[in-house]
Amino acid sequence: MAKKKNREPGQLAQLWEVYKVTRKHNPMVTLWTLLVLVGPLALAAAGCGIFAGGNPVNWILWLVLGLLVGILLALITMGRIAESTAYRQMEGRPGASGAVLSGALRRGWITSDQPIAVNPKTMDCVFRAVGRAGVVLVAEGPVTRTQRLVDDERRKSVRLLPNVPITVLTVGPDTSSVPLTQLSRRIKRMPKVITKSEVLIVSKRMSSLGHDMPIPKGIDPKRVRSMGRPR
């Protein structure tokens, strides 16, 4: 008997799964999604009364346009709520920053959910992202505990690539830390200082340092991708 091939769930099934998981932790997702869906449709109906006159074709076109815009905005809204919910669920857990980097930073960035340095006693760690903003070191944990790890990694990076900007961000309990929910946005807004071809060169040079370490237990790096990116 031939074995049935395991099929990937369809887009609607994935979308429904994302919605169910998000609703479990954030019941308001239903209300916000419906409001965003109905809003453009209501505006389209109002526009019909003003501009369409008695022409039924214009009414249909306006309503279809309003529905399509509403669906698009509803999907975007649900995706952002799902992503924010996933981040809040991961906040404070070891390896959360790496999951965000590998899941939310895509185009133009080379990342890994594996830390480049870990304190085995405290589970504080440092992750690295390479992009057109240069090298970004993300320390996870209190500044007082991660400072030494960061200084070591920064020293290695500067020695290897003296002309490439090195930026340090901290995700932790300190008031100066970047909230996990804003980490990817903060990195994406950094000014571009090197070219795309230089990004690959920098990444290869940095990978020569090796020392990628196993991801701390407690975080599934695929979780943020599945919740934050309904397909």
Short mmCIF file of N, CA and C in Angstrom, two decimals, residues 26-132:
data_model
loop_
_atom_site.label_atom_id
_atom_site.label_comp_id
_atom_site.label_asym_id
_atom_site.label_seq_id
_atom_site.Cartn_x
_atom_site.Cartn_y
_atom_site.Cartn_z
N ASN A 26 -4.78 36.42 22.96
CA ASN A 26 -5.24 37.80 22.79
C ASN A 26 -6.63 37.80 22.16
N PRO A 27 -7.69 37.68 22.98
CA PRO A 27 -9.05 37.60 22.44
C PRO A 27 -9.46 38.82 21.63
N MET A 28 -8.80 39.97 21.82
CA MET A 28 -9.17 41.19 21.10
C MET A 28 -8.84 41.12 19.62
N VAL A 29 -8.10 40.10 19.19
CA VAL A 29 -7.74 40.01 17.78
C VAL A 29 -8.98 39.91 16.90
N THR A 30 -10.03 39.26 17.39
CA THR A 30 -11.26 39.12 16.60
C THR A 30 -11.90 40.49 16.36
N LEU A 31 -12.03 41.28 17.42
CA LEU A 31 -12.66 42.59 17.31
C LEU A 31 -11.88 43.50 16.37
N TRP A 32 -10.56 43.58 16.56
CA TRP A 32 -9.75 44.47 15.73
C TRP A 32 -9.76 44.04 14.27
N THR A 33 -9.71 42.74 14.02
CA THR A 33 -9.71 42.26 12.64
C THR A 33 -11.03 42.58 11.96
N LEU A 34 -12.15 42.40 12.67
CA LEU A 34 -13.46 42.69 12.09
C LEU A 34 -13.63 44.19 11.83
N LEU A 35 -13.16 45.02 12.76
CA LEU A 35 -13.26 46.47 12.57
C LEU A 35 -12.49 46.92 11.33
N VAL A 36 -11.29 46.39 11.18
CA VAL A 36 -10.47 46.76 10.03
C VAL A 36 -11.07 46.23 8.73
N LEU A 37 -11.73 45.08 8.80
CA LEU A 37 -12.37 44.50 7.62
C LEU A 37 -13.60 45.30 7.21
N VAL A 38 -14.43 45.67 8.18
CA VAL A 38 -15.70 46.35 7.88
C VAL A 38 -15.49 47.82 7.54
N GLY A 39 -14.46 48.44 8.11
CA GLY A 39 -14.23 49.87 7.90
C GLY A 39 -14.17 50.27 6.43
N PRO A 40 -13.25 49.70 5.63
CA PRO A 40 -13.19 50.07 4.21
C PRO A 40 -14.48 49.75 3.45
N LEU A 41 -15.17 48.69 3.85
CA LEU A 41 -16.42 48.33 3.19
C LEU A 41 -17.48 49.41 3.46
N ALA A 42 -17.52 49.91 4.70
CA ALA A 42 -18.47 50.97 5.03
C ALA A 42 -18.13 52.26 4.28
N LEU A 43 -16.83 52.57 4.18
CA LEU A 43 -16.42 53.75 3.43
C LEU A 43 -16.76 53.62 1.96
N ALA A 44 -16.60 52.40 1.41
CA ALA A 44 -16.95 52.17 0.01
C ALA A 44 -18.44 52.35 -0.21
N ALA A 45 -19.25 51.87 0.74
CA ALA A 45 -20.70 52.04 0.62
C ALA A 45 -21.09 53.51 0.66
N ALA A 46 -20.41 54.27 1.54
CA ALA A 46 -20.67 55.71 1.60
C ALA A 46 -20.24 56.39 0.31
N GLY A 47 -19.10 55.95 -0.24
CA GLY A 47 -18.63 56.51 -1.50
C GLY A 47 -19.59 56.23 -2.63
N CYS A 48 -20.22 55.06 -2.59
CA CYS A 48 -21.21 54.72 -3.62
C CYS A 48 -22.36 55.71 -3.60
N GLY A 49 -22.83 56.04 -2.41
CA GLY A 49 -23.96 56.95 -2.30
C GLY A 49 -23.63 58.34 -2.82
N ILE A 50 -22.34 58.72 -2.74
CA ILE A 50 -21.95 60.07 -3.16
C ILE A 50 -21.58 60.12 -4.63
N PHE A 51 -20.80 59.12 -5.09
CA PHE A 51 -20.22 59.20 -6.43
C PHE A 51 -20.85 58.25 -7.45
N ALA A 52 -21.39 57.13 -6.99
CA ALA A 52 -21.85 56.12 -7.96
C ALA A 52 -23.20 56.44 -8.57
N GLY A 53 -23.99 57.24 -7.89
CA GLY A 53 -25.31 57.55 -8.42
C GLY A 53 -26.19 56.32 -8.47
N GLY A 54 -26.91 56.16 -9.55
CA GLY A 54 -27.78 54.99 -9.67
C GLY A 54 -27.21 53.90 -10.54
N ASN A 55 -25.93 54.02 -10.89
CA ASN A 55 -25.31 53.03 -11.78
C ASN A 55 -24.93 51.79 -10.96
N PRO A 56 -25.56 50.63 -11.22
CA PRO A 56 -25.26 49.42 -10.43
C PRO A 56 -23.83 48.92 -10.62
N VAL A 57 -23.25 49.16 -11.80
CA VAL A 57 -21.88 48.71 -12.05
C VAL A 57 -20.91 49.45 -11.12
N ASN A 58 -21.12 50.75 -10.98
CA ASN A 58 -20.27 51.53 -10.07
C ASN A 58 -20.41 51.06 -8.63
N TRP A 59 -21.63 50.73 -8.24
CA TRP A 59 -21.85 50.21 -6.88
C TRP A 59 -21.06 48.93 -6.66
N ILE A 60 -21.14 48.03 -7.63
CA ILE A 60 -20.42 46.75 -7.50
C ILE A 60 -18.92 46.98 -7.41
N LEU A 61 -18.40 47.86 -8.28
CA LEU A 61 -16.96 48.12 -8.29
C LEU A 61 -16.51 48.73 -6.96
N TRP A 62 -17.25 49.69 -6.45
CA TRP A 62 -16.90 50.31 -5.18
C TRP A 62 -16.92 49.31 -4.03
N LEU A 63 -17.96 48.49 -3.99
CA LEU A 63 -18.08 47.52 -2.90
C LEU A 63 -17.01 46.44 -2.97
N VAL A 64 -16.71 45.98 -4.20
CA VAL A 64 -15.65 44.97 -4.36
C VAL A 64 -14.31 45.56 -3.94
N LEU A 65 -14.06 46.81 -4.35
CA LEU A 65 -12.80 47.47 -3.96
C LEU A 65 -12.72 47.61 -2.44
N GLY A 66 -13.82 48.02 -1.81
CA GLY A 66 -13.82 48.15 -0.35
C GLY A 66 -13.59 46.82 0.34
N LEU A 67 -14.19 45.76 -0.21
CA LEU A 67 -14.01 44.43 0.38
C LEU A 67 -12.57 43.96 0.27
N LEU A 68 -11.96 44.16 -0.91
CA LEU A 68 -10.57 43.73 -1.11
C LEU A 68 -9.61 44.50 -0.19
N VAL A 69 -9.83 45.81 -0.10
CA VAL A 69 -8.98 46.61 0.79
C VAL A 69 -9.17 46.17 2.24
N GLY A 70 -10.43 45.90 2.62
CA GLY A 70 -10.71 45.45 3.98
C GLY A 70 -10.04 44.13 4.30
N ILE A 71 -10.09 43.18 3.36
CA ILE A 71 -9.45 41.88 3.57
C ILE A 71 -7.94 42.04 3.73
N LEU A 72 -7.34 42.87 2.85
CA LEU A 72 -5.90 43.10 2.92
C LEU A 72 -5.50 43.70 4.27
N LEU A 73 -6.22 44.74 4.69
CA LEU A 73 -5.90 45.38 5.96
C LEU A 73 -6.14 44.45 7.14
N ALA A 74 -7.19 43.62 7.04
CA ALA A 74 -7.48 42.67 8.13
C ALA A 74 -6.36 41.65 8.27
N LEU A 75 -5.83 41.17 7.13
CA LEU A 75 -4.73 40.20 7.18
C LEU A 75 -3.47 40.84 7.77
N ILE A 76 -3.20 42.08 7.36
CA ILE A 76 -2.03 42.78 7.91
C ILE A 76 -2.18 42.99 9.41
N THR A 77 -3.38 43.41 9.82
CA THR A 77 -3.64 43.65 11.24
C THR A 77 -3.49 42.38 12.06
N MET A 78 -4.08 41.29 11.56
CA MET A 78 -4.00 40.03 12.30
C MET A 78 -2.55 39.54 12.37
N GLY A 79 -1.81 39.73 11.28
CA GLY A 79 -0.41 39.31 11.28
C GLY A 79 0.41 40.07 12.31
N ARG A 80 0.17 41.37 12.42
CA ARG A 80 0.92 42.18 13.38
C ARG A 80 0.53 41.85 14.81
N ILE A 81 -0.77 41.63 15.04
CA ILE A 81 -1.20 41.24 16.38
C ILE A 81 -0.62 39.88 16.75
N ALA A 82 -0.62 38.95 15.78
CA ALA A 82 -0.06 37.62 16.03
C ALA A 82 1.42 37.70 16.35
N GLU A 83 2.14 38.54 15.60
CA GLU A 83 3.57 38.69 15.85
C GLU A 83 3.83 39.29 17.22
N SER A 84 3.07 40.34 17.56
CA SER A 84 3.23 40.97 18.87
C SER A 84 2.90 40.01 20.00
N THR A 85 1.86 39.19 19.80
CA THR A 85 1.47 38.20 20.81
C THR A 85 2.56 37.16 20.99
N ALA A 86 3.13 36.72 19.87
CA ALA A 86 4.21 35.72 19.95
C ALA A 86 5.41 36.28 20.70
N TYR A 87 5.75 37.55 20.44
CA TYR A 87 6.88 38.17 21.12
C TYR A 87 6.63 38.26 22.62
N ARG A 88 5.41 38.64 23.00
CA ARG A 88 5.10 38.74 24.43
C ARG A 88 5.19 37.38 25.11
N GLN A 89 4.80 36.32 24.40
CA GLN A 89 4.88 34.98 24.97
C GLN A 89 6.33 34.56 25.18
N MET A 90 7.23 35.03 24.30
CA MET A 90 8.64 34.63 24.38
C MET A 90 9.46 35.52 25.31
N GLU A 91 8.95 36.73 25.59
CA GLU A 91 9.74 37.70 26.35
C GLU A 91 10.20 37.13 27.69
N GLY A 92 11.48 37.30 27.96
CA GLY A 92 12.05 36.83 29.20
C GLY A 92 12.55 35.40 29.15
N ARG A 93 12.33 34.71 28.04
CA ARG A 93 12.79 33.33 27.92
C ARG A 93 14.12 33.30 27.18
N PRO A 94 15.05 32.43 27.58
CA PRO A 94 16.36 32.36 26.91
C PRO A 94 16.22 32.06 25.42
N GLY A 95 16.95 32.80 24.61
CA GLY A 95 16.95 32.57 23.17
C GLY A 95 15.90 33.32 22.40
N ALA A 96 15.08 34.12 23.09
CA ALA A 96 14.00 34.83 22.41
C ALA A 96 14.53 35.81 21.37
N SER A 97 15.62 36.50 21.68
CA SER A 97 16.18 37.47 20.74
C SER A 97 16.63 36.80 19.45
N GLY A 98 17.25 35.63 19.57
CA GLY A 98 17.68 34.91 18.38
C GLY A 98 16.51 34.48 17.52
N ALA A 99 15.41 34.06 18.17
CA ALA A 99 14.22 33.67 17.42
C ALA A 99 13.65 34.85 16.65
N VAL A 100 13.66 36.03 17.27
CA VAL A 100 13.16 37.22 16.60
C VAL A 100 14.07 37.60 15.43
N LEU A 101 15.37 37.57 15.65
CA LEU A 101 16.31 37.93 14.58
C LEU A 101 16.15 37.03 13.37
N SER A 102 16.10 35.72 13.60
CA SER A 102 16.03 34.79 12.48
C SER A 102 14.64 34.75 11.86
N GLY A 103 13.61 35.13 12.63
CA GLY A 103 12.25 35.06 12.11
C GLY A 103 11.76 36.34 11.49
N ALA A 104 12.18 37.49 12.01
CA ALA A 104 11.65 38.76 11.55
C ALA A 104 12.59 39.52 10.62
N LEU A 105 13.89 39.29 10.73
CA LEU A 105 14.84 39.96 9.84
C LEU A 105 15.10 39.05 8.64
N ARG A 106 14.69 39.48 7.50
CA ARG A 106 14.85 38.65 6.31
C ARG A 106 15.71 39.35 5.26
N ARG A 107 15.06 40.17 4.46
CA ARG A 107 15.71 40.77 3.30
C ARG A 107 16.88 41.66 3.71
N GLY A 108 18.05 41.32 3.20
CA GLY A 108 19.23 42.15 3.44
C GLY A 108 19.98 41.86 4.71
N TRP A 109 19.46 40.92 5.53
CA TRP A 109 20.13 40.61 6.79
C TRP A 109 20.50 39.14 6.86
N ILE A 110 21.65 38.87 7.42
CA ILE A 110 22.11 37.49 7.63
C ILE A 110 22.16 37.26 9.13
N THR A 111 21.33 36.35 9.60
CA THR A 111 21.19 36.13 11.04
C THR A 111 21.22 34.64 11.36
N SER A 112 21.18 34.35 12.64
CA SER A 112 21.09 32.96 13.10
C SER A 112 20.38 32.96 14.44
N ASP A 113 19.60 31.89 14.68
CA ASP A 113 18.98 31.77 15.99
C ASP A 113 19.93 31.16 17.01
N GLN A 114 21.16 30.87 16.58
CA GLN A 114 22.18 30.34 17.48
C GLN A 114 23.01 31.48 18.06
N PRO A 115 23.18 31.55 19.37
CA PRO A 115 23.99 32.62 19.96
C PRO A 115 25.47 32.43 19.65
N ILE A 116 26.20 33.52 19.62
CA ILE A 116 27.64 33.43 19.39
C ILE A 116 28.41 33.39 20.71
N ALA A 117 27.73 33.71 21.80
CA ALA A 117 28.35 33.63 23.12
C ALA A 117 27.26 33.41 24.16
N VAL A 118 27.55 32.53 25.13
CA VAL A 118 26.57 32.20 26.17
C VAL A 118 27.27 32.09 27.51
N ASN A 119 26.64 32.63 28.53
CA ASN A 119 27.08 32.40 29.90
C ASN A 119 26.28 31.22 30.43
N PRO A 120 26.89 30.04 30.57
CA PRO A 120 26.12 28.84 30.95
C PRO A 120 25.48 28.91 32.33
N LYS A 121 26.00 29.77 33.18
CA LYS A 121 25.43 29.87 34.53
C LYS A 121 24.15 30.69 34.55
N THR A 122 24.16 31.81 33.85
CA THR A 122 23.01 32.71 33.88
C THR A 122 22.12 32.58 32.65
N MET A 123 22.61 31.88 31.61
CA MET A 123 21.93 31.73 30.33
C MET A 123 21.82 33.06 29.57
N ASP A 124 22.58 34.07 29.98
CA ASP A 124 22.68 35.29 29.19
C ASP A 124 23.46 34.97 27.91
N CYS A 125 23.11 35.62 26.82
CA CYS A 125 23.78 35.29 25.57
C CYS A 125 23.84 36.50 24.64
N VAL A 126 24.63 36.34 23.58
CA VAL A 126 24.80 37.39 22.58
C VAL A 126 24.52 36.78 21.21
N PHE A 127 23.70 37.48 20.42
CA PHE A 127 23.40 37.06 19.06
C PHE A 127 23.99 38.09 18.10
N ARG A 128 24.12 37.68 16.83
CA ARG A 128 24.72 38.58 15.85
C ARG A 128 23.88 38.64 14.59
N ALA A 129 23.76 39.83 14.03
CA ALA A 129 23.10 40.03 12.75
C ALA A 129 24.01 40.88 11.88
N VAL A 130 24.10 40.53 10.60
CA VAL A 130 24.95 41.28 9.66
C VAL A 130 24.06 41.79 8.54
N GLY A 131 24.13 43.08 8.30
CA GLY A 131 23.33 43.68 7.24
C GLY A 131 23.98 44.96 6.75
N ARG A 132 23.22 45.76 6.02
CA ARG A 132 23.79 46.99 5.46
C ARG A 132 24.08 48.04 6.52
#
